[in-house]
Short mmCIF file of N, CA and C and ligand atoms in Angstrom, two decimals:
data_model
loop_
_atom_site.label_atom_id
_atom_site.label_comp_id
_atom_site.label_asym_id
_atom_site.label_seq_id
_atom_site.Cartn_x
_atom_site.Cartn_y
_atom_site.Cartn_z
N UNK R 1036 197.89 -155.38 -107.38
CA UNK R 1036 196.83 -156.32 -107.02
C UNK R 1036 196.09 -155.86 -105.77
N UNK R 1037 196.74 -155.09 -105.05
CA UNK R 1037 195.99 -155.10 -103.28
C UNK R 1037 195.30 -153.90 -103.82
N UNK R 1038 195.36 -153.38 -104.71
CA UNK R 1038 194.58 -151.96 -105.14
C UNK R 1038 192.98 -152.70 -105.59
N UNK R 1039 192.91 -153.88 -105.56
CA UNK R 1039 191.70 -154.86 -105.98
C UNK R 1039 191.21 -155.15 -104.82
N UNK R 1040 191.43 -155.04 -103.66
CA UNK R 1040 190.87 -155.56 -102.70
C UNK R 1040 190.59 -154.74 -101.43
N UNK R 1041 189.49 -155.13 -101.04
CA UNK R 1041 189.89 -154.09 -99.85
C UNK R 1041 189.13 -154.38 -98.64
N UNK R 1042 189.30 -154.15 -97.58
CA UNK R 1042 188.99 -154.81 -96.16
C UNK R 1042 188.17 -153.49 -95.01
N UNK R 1043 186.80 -154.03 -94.99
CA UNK R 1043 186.09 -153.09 -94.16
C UNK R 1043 185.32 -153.88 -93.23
N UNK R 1044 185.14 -153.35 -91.89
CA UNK R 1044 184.21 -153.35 -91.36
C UNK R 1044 182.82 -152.90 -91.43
N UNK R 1045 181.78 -153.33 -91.84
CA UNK R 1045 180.25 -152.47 -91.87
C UNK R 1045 179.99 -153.65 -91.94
N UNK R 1046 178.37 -153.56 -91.95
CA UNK R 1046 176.86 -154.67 -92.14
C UNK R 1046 177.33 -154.70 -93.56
N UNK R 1047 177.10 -155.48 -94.02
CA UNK R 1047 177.59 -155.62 -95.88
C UNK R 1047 175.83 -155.52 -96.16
N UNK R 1048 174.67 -155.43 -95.52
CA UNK R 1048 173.33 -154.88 -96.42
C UNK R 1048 173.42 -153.46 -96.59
N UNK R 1049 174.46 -152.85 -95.95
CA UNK R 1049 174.46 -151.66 -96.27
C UNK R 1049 175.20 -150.98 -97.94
N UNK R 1050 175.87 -152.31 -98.45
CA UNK R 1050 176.99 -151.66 -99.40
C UNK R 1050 176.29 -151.53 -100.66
N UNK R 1051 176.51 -150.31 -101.80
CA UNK R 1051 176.13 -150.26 -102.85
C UNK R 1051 177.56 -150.98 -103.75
N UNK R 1052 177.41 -152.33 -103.72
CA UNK R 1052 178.40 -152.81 -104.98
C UNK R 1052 177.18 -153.62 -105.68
N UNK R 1053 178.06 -154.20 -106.90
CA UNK R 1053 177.61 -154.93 -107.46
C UNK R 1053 176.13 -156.21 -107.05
N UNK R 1054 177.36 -157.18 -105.88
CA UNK R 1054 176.96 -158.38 -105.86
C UNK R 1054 177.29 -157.96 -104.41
N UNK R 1055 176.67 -158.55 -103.04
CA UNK R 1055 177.23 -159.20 -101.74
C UNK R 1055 176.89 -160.83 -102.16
N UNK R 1056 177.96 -161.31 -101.43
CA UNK R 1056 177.67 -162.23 -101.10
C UNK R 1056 177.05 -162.95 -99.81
N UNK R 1057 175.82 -163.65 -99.30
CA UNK R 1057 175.56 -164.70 -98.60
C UNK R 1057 175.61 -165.86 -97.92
N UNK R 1058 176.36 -166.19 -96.89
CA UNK R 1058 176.52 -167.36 -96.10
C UNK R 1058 174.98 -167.42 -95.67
N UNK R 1059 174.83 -168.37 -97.23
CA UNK R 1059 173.07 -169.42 -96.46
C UNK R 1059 173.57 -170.96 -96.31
N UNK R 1060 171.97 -171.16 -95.93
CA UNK R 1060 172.59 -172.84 -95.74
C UNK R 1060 171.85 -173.47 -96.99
N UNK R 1061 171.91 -174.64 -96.86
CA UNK R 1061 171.56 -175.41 -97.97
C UNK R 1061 169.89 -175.62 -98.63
N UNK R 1062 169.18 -174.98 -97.30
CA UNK R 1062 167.72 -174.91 -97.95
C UNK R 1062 167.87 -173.33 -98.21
N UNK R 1063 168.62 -173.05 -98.40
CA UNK R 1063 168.39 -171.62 -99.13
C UNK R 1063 167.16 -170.64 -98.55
N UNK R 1064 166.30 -170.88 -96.67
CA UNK R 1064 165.36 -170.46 -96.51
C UNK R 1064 166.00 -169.54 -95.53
N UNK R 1065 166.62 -168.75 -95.62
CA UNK R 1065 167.29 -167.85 -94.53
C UNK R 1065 167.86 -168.44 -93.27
N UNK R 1066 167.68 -167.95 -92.03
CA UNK R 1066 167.90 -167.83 -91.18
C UNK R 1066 168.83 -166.93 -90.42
N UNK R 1067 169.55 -167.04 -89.53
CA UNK R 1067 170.07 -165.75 -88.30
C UNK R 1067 171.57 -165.60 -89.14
N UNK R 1068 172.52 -164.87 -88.31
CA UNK R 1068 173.73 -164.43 -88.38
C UNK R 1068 173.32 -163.21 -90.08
N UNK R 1069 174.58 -163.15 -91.34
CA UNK R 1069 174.42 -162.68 -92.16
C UNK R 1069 173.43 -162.77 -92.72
N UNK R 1070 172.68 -163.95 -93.15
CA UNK R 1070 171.74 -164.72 -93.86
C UNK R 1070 170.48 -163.98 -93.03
N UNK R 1071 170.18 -163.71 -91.85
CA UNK R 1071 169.50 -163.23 -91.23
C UNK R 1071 169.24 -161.59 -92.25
N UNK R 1072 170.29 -160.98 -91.97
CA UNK R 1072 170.61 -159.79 -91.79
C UNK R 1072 169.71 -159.24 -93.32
N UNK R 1073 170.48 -160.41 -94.42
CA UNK R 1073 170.31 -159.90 -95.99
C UNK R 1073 168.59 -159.83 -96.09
N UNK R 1074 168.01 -161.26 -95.73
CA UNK R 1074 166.80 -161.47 -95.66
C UNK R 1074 165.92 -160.38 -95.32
N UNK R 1075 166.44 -159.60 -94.30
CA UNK R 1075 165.45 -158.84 -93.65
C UNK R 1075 166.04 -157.53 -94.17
N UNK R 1076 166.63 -157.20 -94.65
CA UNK R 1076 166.93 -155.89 -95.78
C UNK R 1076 166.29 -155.84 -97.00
N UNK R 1077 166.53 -157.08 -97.61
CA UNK R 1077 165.89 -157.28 -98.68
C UNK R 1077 164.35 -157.87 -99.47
N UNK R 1078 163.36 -158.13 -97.96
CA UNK R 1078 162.15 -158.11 -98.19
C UNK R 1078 162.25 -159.62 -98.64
N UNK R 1079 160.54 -159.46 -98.37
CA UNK R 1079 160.35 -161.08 -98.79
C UNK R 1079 160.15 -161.37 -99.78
N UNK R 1080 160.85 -160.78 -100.50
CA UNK R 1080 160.26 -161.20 -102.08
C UNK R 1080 161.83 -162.20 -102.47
N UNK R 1081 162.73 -161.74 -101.56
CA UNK R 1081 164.33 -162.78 -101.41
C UNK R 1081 163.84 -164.27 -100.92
N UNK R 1082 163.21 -164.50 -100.22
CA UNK R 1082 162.72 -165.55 -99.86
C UNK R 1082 161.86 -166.36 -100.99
N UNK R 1083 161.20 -165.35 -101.44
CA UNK R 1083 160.14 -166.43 -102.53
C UNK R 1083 161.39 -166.60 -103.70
N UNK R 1084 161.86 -165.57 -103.93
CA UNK R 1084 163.10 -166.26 -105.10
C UNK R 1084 163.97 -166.89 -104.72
N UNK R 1085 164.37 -167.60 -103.41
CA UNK R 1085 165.74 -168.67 -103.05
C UNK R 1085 164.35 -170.02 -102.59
N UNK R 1086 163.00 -169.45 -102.80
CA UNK R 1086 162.07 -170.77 -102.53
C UNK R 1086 161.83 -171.28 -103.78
N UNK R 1087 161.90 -170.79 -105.14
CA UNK R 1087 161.99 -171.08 -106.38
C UNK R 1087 163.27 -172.03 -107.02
N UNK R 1088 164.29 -171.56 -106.39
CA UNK R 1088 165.62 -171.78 -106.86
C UNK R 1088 165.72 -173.52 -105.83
N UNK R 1089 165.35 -173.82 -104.69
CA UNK R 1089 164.91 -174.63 -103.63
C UNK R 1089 166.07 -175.66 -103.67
N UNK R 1090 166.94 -174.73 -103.15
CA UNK R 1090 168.22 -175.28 -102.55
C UNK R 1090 169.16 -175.30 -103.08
N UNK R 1091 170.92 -176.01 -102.68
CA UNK R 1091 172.10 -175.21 -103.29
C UNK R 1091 172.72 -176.06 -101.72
N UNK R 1092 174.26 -177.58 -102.93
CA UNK R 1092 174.70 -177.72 -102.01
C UNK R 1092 175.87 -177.25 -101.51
N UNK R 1093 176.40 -178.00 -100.69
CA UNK R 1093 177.48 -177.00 -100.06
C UNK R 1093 178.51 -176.45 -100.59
N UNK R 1094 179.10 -175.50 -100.91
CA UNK R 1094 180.25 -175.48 -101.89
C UNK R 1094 180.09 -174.50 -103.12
N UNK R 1095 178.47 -174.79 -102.87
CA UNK R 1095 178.18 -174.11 -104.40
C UNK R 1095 177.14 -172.35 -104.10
N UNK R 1096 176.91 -172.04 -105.19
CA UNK R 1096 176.27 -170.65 -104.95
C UNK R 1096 175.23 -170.18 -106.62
N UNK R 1097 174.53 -169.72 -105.29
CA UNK R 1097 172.92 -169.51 -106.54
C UNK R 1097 172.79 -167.94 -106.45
N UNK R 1098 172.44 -167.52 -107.42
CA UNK R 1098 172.24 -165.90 -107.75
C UNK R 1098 170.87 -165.47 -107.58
N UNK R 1099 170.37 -164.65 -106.84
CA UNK R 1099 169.18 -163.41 -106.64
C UNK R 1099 168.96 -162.35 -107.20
N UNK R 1100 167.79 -162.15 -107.52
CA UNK R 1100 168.17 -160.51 -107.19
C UNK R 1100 168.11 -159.97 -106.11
N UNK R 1101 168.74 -158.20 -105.61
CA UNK R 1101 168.59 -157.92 -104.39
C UNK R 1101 167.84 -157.66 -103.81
N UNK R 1102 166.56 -157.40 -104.76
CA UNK R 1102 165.31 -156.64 -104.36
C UNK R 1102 165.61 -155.28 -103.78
N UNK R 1103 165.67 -155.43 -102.31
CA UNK R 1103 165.23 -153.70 -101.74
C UNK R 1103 166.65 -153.52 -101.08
N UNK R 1104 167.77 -154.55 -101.31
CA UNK R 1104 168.91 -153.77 -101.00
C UNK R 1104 169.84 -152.92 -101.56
N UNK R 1105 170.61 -152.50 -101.55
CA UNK R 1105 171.77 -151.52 -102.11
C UNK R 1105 171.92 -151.96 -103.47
N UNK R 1106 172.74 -153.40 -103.59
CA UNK R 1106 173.54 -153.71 -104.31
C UNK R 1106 172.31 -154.81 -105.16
N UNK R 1107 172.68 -155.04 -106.29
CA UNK R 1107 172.13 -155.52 -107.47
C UNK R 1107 171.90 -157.09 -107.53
N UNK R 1108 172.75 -158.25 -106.66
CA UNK R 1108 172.32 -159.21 -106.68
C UNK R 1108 172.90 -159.84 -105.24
N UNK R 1109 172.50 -160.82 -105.44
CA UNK R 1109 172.61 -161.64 -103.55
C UNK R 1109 172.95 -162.81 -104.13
N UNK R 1110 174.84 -163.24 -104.47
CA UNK R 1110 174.99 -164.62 -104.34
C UNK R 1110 175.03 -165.44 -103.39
N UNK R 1111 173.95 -166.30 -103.19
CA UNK R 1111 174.00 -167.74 -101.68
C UNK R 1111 175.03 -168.04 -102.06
N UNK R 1112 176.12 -168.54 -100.72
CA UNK R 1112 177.07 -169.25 -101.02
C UNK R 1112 176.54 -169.84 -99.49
N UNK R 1113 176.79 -171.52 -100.07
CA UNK R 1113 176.86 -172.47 -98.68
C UNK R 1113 178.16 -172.58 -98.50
N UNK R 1114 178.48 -172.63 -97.36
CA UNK R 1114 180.29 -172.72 -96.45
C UNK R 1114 179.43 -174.36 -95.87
N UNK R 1115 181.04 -174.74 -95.72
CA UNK R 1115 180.71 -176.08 -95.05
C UNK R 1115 180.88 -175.25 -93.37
N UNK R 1116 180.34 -176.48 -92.43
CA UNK R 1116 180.03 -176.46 -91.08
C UNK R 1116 181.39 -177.45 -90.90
N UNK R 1117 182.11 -176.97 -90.18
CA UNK R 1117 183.42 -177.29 -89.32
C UNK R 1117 183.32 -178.17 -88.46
N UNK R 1118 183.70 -179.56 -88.56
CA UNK R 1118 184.14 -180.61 -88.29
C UNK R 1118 184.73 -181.22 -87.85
N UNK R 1119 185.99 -180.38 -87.98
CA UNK R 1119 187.27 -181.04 -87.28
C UNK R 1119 188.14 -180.94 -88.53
N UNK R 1120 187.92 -180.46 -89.75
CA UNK R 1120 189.11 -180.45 -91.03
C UNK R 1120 189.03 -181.41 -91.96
N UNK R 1121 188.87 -182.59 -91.24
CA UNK R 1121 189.02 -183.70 -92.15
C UNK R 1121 187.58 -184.06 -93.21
N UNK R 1122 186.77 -183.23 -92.91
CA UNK R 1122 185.59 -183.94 -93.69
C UNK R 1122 185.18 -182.90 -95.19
N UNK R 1123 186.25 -182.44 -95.82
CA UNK R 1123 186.47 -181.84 -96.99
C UNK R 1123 186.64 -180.19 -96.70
N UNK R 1124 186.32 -179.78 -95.76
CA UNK R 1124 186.01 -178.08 -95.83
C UNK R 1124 186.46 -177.56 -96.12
N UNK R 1125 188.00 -177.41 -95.87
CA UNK R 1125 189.04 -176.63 -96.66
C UNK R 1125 188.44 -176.24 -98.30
N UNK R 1126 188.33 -177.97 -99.24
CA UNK R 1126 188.08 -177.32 -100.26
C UNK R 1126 186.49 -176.89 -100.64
N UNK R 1127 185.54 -177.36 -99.52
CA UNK R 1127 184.45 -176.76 -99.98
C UNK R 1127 183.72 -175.31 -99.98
N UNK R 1128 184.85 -174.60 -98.99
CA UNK R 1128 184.94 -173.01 -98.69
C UNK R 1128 185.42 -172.66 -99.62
N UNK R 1129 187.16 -173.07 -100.17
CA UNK R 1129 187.30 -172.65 -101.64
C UNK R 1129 186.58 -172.50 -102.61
N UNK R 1130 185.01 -173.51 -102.55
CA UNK R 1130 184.66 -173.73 -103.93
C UNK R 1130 184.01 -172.64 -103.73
N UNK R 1131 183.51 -172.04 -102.33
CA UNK R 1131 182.70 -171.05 -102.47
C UNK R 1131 182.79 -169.64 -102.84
N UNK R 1132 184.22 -169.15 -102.42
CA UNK R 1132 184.97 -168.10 -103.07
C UNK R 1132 184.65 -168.40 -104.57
N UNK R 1133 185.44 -169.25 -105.01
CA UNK R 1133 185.99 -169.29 -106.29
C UNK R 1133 184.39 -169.37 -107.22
N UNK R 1134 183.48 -169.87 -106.70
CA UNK R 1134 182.28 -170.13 -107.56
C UNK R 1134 181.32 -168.84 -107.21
N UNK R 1135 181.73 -167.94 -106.47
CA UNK R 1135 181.29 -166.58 -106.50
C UNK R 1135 182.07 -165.93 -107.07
N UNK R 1136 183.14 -165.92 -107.25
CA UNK R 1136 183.59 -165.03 -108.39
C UNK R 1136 183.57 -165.44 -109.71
N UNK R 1137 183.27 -166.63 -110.02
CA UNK R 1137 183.02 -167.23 -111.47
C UNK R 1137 181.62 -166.89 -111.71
N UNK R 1138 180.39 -166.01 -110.67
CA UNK R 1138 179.30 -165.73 -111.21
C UNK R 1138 179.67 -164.19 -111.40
N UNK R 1139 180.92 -163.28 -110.50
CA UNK R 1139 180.72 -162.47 -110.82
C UNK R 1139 181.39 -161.62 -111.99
N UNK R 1140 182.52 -162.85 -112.63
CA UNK R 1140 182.99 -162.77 -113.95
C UNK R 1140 182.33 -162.80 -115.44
N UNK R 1141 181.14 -163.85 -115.00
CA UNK R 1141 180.34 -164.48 -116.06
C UNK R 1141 179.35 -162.92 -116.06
N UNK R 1142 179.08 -162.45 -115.06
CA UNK R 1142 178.22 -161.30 -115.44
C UNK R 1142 179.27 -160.21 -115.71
N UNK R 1143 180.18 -159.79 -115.46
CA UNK R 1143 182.00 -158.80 -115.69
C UNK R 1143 181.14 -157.73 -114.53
N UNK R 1144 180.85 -158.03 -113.69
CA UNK R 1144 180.86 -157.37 -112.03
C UNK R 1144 182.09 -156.32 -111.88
N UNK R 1145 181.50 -154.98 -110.93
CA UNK R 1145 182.68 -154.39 -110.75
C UNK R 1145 183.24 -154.53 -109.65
N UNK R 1146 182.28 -154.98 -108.97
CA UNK R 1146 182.35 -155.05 -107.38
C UNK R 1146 181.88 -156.10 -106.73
N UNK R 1147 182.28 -156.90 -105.84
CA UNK R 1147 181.57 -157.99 -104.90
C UNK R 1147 182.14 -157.88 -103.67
N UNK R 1148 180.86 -157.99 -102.62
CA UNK R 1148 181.86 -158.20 -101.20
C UNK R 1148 181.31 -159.21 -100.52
N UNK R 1149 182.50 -159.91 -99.79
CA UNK R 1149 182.18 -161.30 -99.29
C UNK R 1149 182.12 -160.89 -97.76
N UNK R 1150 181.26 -161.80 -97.35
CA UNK R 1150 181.43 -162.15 -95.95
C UNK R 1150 182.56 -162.79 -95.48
N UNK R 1151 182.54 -163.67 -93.77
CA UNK R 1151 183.59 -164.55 -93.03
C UNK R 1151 182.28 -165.04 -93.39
N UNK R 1152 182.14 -166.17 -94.71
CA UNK R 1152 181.74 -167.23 -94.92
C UNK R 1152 181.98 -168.80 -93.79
N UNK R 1153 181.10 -169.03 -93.19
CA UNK R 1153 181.63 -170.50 -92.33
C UNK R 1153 181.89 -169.75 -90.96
N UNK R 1154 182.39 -168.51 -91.04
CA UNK R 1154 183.46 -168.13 -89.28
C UNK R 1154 181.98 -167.41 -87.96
N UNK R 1155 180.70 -168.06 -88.78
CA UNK R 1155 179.82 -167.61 -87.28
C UNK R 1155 179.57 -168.67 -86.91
N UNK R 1156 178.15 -169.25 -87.10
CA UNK R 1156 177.27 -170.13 -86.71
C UNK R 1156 178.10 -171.84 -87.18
N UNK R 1157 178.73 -171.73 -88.56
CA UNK R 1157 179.21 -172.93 -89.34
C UNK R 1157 180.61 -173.31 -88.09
N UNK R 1158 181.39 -172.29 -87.50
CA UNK R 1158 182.19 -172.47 -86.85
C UNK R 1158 183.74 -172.99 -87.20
N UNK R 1159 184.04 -172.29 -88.35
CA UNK R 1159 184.82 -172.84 -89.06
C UNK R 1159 186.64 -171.69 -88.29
N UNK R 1160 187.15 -172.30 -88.42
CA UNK R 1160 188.71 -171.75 -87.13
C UNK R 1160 188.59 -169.89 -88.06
N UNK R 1161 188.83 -168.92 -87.51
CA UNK R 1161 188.97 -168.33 -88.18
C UNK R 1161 190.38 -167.83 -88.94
N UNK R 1162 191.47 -168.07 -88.37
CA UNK R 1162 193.04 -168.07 -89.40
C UNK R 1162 192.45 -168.53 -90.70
N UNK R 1163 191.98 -169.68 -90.20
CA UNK R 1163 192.08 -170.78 -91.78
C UNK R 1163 191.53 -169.75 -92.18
N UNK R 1164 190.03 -169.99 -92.23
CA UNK R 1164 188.85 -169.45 -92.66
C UNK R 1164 189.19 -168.54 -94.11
N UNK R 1165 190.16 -166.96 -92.95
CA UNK R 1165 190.63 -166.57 -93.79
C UNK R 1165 191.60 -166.20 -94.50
N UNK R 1166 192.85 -167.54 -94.54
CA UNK R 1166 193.71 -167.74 -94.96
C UNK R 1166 193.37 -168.15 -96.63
N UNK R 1167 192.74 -169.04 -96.51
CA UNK R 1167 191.35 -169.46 -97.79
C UNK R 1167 190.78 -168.44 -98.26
N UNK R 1168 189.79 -167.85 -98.05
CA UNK R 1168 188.92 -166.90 -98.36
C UNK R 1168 190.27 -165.58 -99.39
N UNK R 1169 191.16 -165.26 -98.65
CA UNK R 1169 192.46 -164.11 -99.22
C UNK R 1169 193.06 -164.89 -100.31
N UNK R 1170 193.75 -166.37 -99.76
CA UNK R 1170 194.17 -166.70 -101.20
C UNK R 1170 193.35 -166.42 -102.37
N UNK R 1171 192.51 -167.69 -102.15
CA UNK R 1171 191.12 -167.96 -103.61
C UNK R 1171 191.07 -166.77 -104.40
N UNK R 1172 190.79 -165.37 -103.18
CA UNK R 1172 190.12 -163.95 -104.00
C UNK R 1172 192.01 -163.93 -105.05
N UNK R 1173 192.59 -163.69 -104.14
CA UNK R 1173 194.09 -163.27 -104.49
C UNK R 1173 194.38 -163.77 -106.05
N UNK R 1174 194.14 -165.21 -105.68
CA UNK R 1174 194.58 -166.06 -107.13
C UNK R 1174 193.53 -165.99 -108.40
N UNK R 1175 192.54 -165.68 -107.78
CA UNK R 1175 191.60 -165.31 -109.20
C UNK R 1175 191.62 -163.77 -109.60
N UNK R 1176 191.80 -162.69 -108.81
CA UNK R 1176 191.98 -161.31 -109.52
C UNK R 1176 193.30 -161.80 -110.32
N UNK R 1177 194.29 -162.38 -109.67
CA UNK R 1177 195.97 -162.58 -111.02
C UNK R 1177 195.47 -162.65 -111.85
N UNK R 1178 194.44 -163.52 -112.44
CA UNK R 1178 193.86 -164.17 -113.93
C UNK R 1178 192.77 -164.10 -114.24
N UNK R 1179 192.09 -163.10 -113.65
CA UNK R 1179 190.65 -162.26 -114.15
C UNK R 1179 190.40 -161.01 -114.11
N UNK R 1180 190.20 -160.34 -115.25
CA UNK R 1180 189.43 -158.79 -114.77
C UNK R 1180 188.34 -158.62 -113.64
N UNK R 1181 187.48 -159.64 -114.22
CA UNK R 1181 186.23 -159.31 -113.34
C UNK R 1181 186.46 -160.56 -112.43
N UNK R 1182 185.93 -160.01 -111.05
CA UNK R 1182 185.36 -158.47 -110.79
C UNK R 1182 186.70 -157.22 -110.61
N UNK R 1183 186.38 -155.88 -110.60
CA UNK R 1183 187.53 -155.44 -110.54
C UNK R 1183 187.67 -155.42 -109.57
N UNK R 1184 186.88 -155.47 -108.36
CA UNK R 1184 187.21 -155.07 -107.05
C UNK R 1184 186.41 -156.09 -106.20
N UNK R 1185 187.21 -156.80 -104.89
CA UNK R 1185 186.75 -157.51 -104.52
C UNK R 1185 186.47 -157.16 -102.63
N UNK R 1186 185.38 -156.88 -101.93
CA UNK R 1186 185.69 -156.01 -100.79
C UNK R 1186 185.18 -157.17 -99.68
N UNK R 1187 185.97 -157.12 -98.59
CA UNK R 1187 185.53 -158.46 -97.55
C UNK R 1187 185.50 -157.71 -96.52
N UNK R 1188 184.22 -157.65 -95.91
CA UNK R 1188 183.18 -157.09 -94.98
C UNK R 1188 183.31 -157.76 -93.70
N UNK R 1189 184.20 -157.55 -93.11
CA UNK R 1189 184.18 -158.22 -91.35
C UNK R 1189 182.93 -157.28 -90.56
N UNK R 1190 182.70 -158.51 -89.69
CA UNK R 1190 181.46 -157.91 -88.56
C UNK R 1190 182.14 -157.48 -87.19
N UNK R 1191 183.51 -157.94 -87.29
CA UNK R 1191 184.12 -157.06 -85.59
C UNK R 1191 185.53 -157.02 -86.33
N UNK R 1192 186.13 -156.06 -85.17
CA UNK R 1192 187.49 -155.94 -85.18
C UNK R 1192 188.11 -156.94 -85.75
N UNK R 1193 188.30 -158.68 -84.63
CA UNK R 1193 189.19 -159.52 -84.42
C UNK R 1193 189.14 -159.61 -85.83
N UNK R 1194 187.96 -159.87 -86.90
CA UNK R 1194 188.29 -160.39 -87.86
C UNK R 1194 188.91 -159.22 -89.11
N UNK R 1195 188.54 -158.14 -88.61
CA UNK R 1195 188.93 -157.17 -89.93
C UNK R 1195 190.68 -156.91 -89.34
N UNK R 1196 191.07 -157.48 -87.83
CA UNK R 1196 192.26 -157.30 -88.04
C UNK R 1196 193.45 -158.65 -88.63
N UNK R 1197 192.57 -159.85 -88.60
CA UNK R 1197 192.96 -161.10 -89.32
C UNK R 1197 193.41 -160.67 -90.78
N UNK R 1198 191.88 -160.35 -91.92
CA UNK R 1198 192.66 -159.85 -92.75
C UNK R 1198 193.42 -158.91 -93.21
N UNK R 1199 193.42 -157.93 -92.15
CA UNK R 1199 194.56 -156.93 -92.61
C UNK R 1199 196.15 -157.38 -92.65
N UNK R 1200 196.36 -158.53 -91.30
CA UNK R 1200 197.32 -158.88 -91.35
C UNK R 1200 197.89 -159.77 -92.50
N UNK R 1201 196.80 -160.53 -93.33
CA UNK R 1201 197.00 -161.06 -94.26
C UNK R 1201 196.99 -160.50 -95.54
N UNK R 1202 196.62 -159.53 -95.80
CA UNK R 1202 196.90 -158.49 -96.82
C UNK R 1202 198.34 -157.95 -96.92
N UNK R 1203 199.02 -157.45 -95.54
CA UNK R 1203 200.01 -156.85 -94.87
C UNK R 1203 200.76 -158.09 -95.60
N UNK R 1204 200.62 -159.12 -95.34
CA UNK R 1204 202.10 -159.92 -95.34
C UNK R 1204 201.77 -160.67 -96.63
N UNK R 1205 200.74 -160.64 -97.18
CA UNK R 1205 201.09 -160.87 -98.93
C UNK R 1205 201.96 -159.92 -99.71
N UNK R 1206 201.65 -158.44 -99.19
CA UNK R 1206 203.06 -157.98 -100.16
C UNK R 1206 204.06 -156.92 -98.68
N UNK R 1207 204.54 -158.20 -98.35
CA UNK R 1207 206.07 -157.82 -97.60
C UNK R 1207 206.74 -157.29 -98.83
N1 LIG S 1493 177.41 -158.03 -92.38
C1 LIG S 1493 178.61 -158.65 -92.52
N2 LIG S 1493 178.97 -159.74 -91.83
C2 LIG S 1493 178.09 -160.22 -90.92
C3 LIG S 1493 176.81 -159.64 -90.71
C4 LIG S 1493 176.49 -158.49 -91.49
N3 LIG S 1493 175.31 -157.86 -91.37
N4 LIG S 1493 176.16 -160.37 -89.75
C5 LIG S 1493 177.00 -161.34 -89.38
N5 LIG S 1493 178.16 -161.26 -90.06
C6 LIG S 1493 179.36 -162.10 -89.96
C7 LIG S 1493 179.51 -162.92 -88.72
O1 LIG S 1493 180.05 -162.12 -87.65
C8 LIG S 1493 180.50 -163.97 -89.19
O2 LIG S 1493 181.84 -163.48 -89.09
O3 LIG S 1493 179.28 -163.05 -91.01
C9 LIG S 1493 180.15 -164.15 -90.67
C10 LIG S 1493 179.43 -165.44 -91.02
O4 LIG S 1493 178.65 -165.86 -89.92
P1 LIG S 1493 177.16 -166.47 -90.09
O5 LIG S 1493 176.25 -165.43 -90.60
O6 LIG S 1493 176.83 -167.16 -88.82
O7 LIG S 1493 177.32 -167.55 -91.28
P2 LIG S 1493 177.98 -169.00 -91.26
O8 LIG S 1493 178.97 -169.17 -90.17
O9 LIG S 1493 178.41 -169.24 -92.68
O10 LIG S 1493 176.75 -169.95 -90.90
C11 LIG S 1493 175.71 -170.07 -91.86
O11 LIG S 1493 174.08 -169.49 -90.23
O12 LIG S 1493 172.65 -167.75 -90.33
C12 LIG S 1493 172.75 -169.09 -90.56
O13 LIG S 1493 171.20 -169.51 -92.34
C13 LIG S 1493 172.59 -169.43 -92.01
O14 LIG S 1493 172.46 -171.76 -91.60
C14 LIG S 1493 173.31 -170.73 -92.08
C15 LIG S 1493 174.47 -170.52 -91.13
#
């Protein structure tokens, strides 16, 4: 299974996979952090197609094309904004994993790489964050081919050494 996954540091507009995925918000009109980043790689023609599509609530995730980036499509995924725990997030981050890989099954994807969905601007703890994010991927490669490979793109150290440690101690 860990031969399915794999943990890098880079800008994820740089990757030629399949699908990246997107931490947008709910008007689907860009803005800073990742969402920043994709936008402005991928020309404005990403903007007029997530202004068509005109919105996506939290939890859930809408498909692009990439236009002028690497990789072939740009799933939005909204992460909930961190709260304090109690106001659903746990499972609305799940839904976001899990409903990005149910687009990238429905198309049989070879490749997708996720962001720290929620862990910039949304402010979501980062353990949890990606304690969530490793399961979800974990439990859906057990019982799906696609995608075959699932790659999670940290933007610094602290976090690419979070999931390594959690990779590490899924197969003690
Ligand atoms: N490649 C990979 N990861 C990146 C990149 C990049 N180019 N740029 C930032 N990140 C990382 C951040 O370091 C963070 O760990 O992506 C993670 C998610 O952070 P944000 O982009 O702030 O996303 P999020 O916390 O989900 O907040 C979403 O921020 O940018 C706005 O429009 C967006 O309103 C939405 C909110």
């Amino acid at each position: 299974m860990n031969d399915r996954i794999d943990i890098i540091q880079d800008d994820i507009t740089t990757l030629s996979v399949d699908a990246i995925v997107n931490a947008a918000n709910s008007g689907l009109l860009g803005g800073g952090g990742v969402d920043g980043a994709i936008h402005r790689a991928a020309g404005p023609e990403l903007l007029a197609a997530c202004r068509e599509i005109g919105g996506c609530p939290t939890g859930e995730v809408r498909v692009t094309p990439a236009f002028h980036l690497p990789a072939h499509y740009v799933f939005h995924a909204v992460g909930p904004i961190w709260q304090g725990g109690d106001a659903g997030e746990p499972g609305l981050l799940r839904a976001c994993y899990r409903n990005a890989l149910t687009e990238a099954s429905n198309r049989q994807l070879s490749s997708v790489a996720f962001p720290a969905i929620s862990c910039g601007v949304y402010g979501y703890p980062h353990q949890a964050a990606s304690e969530i994010a490793f399961n979800e991927v974990h439990e859906w490669l057990a019982g799906h081919e696609f995608p075959h490979k699932v790659i999670f793109v940290l933007y610094n150290q602290l976090m690419a050494d979070l999931y390594e440690q959690l990779l590490a101690g899924q197969f003690k």
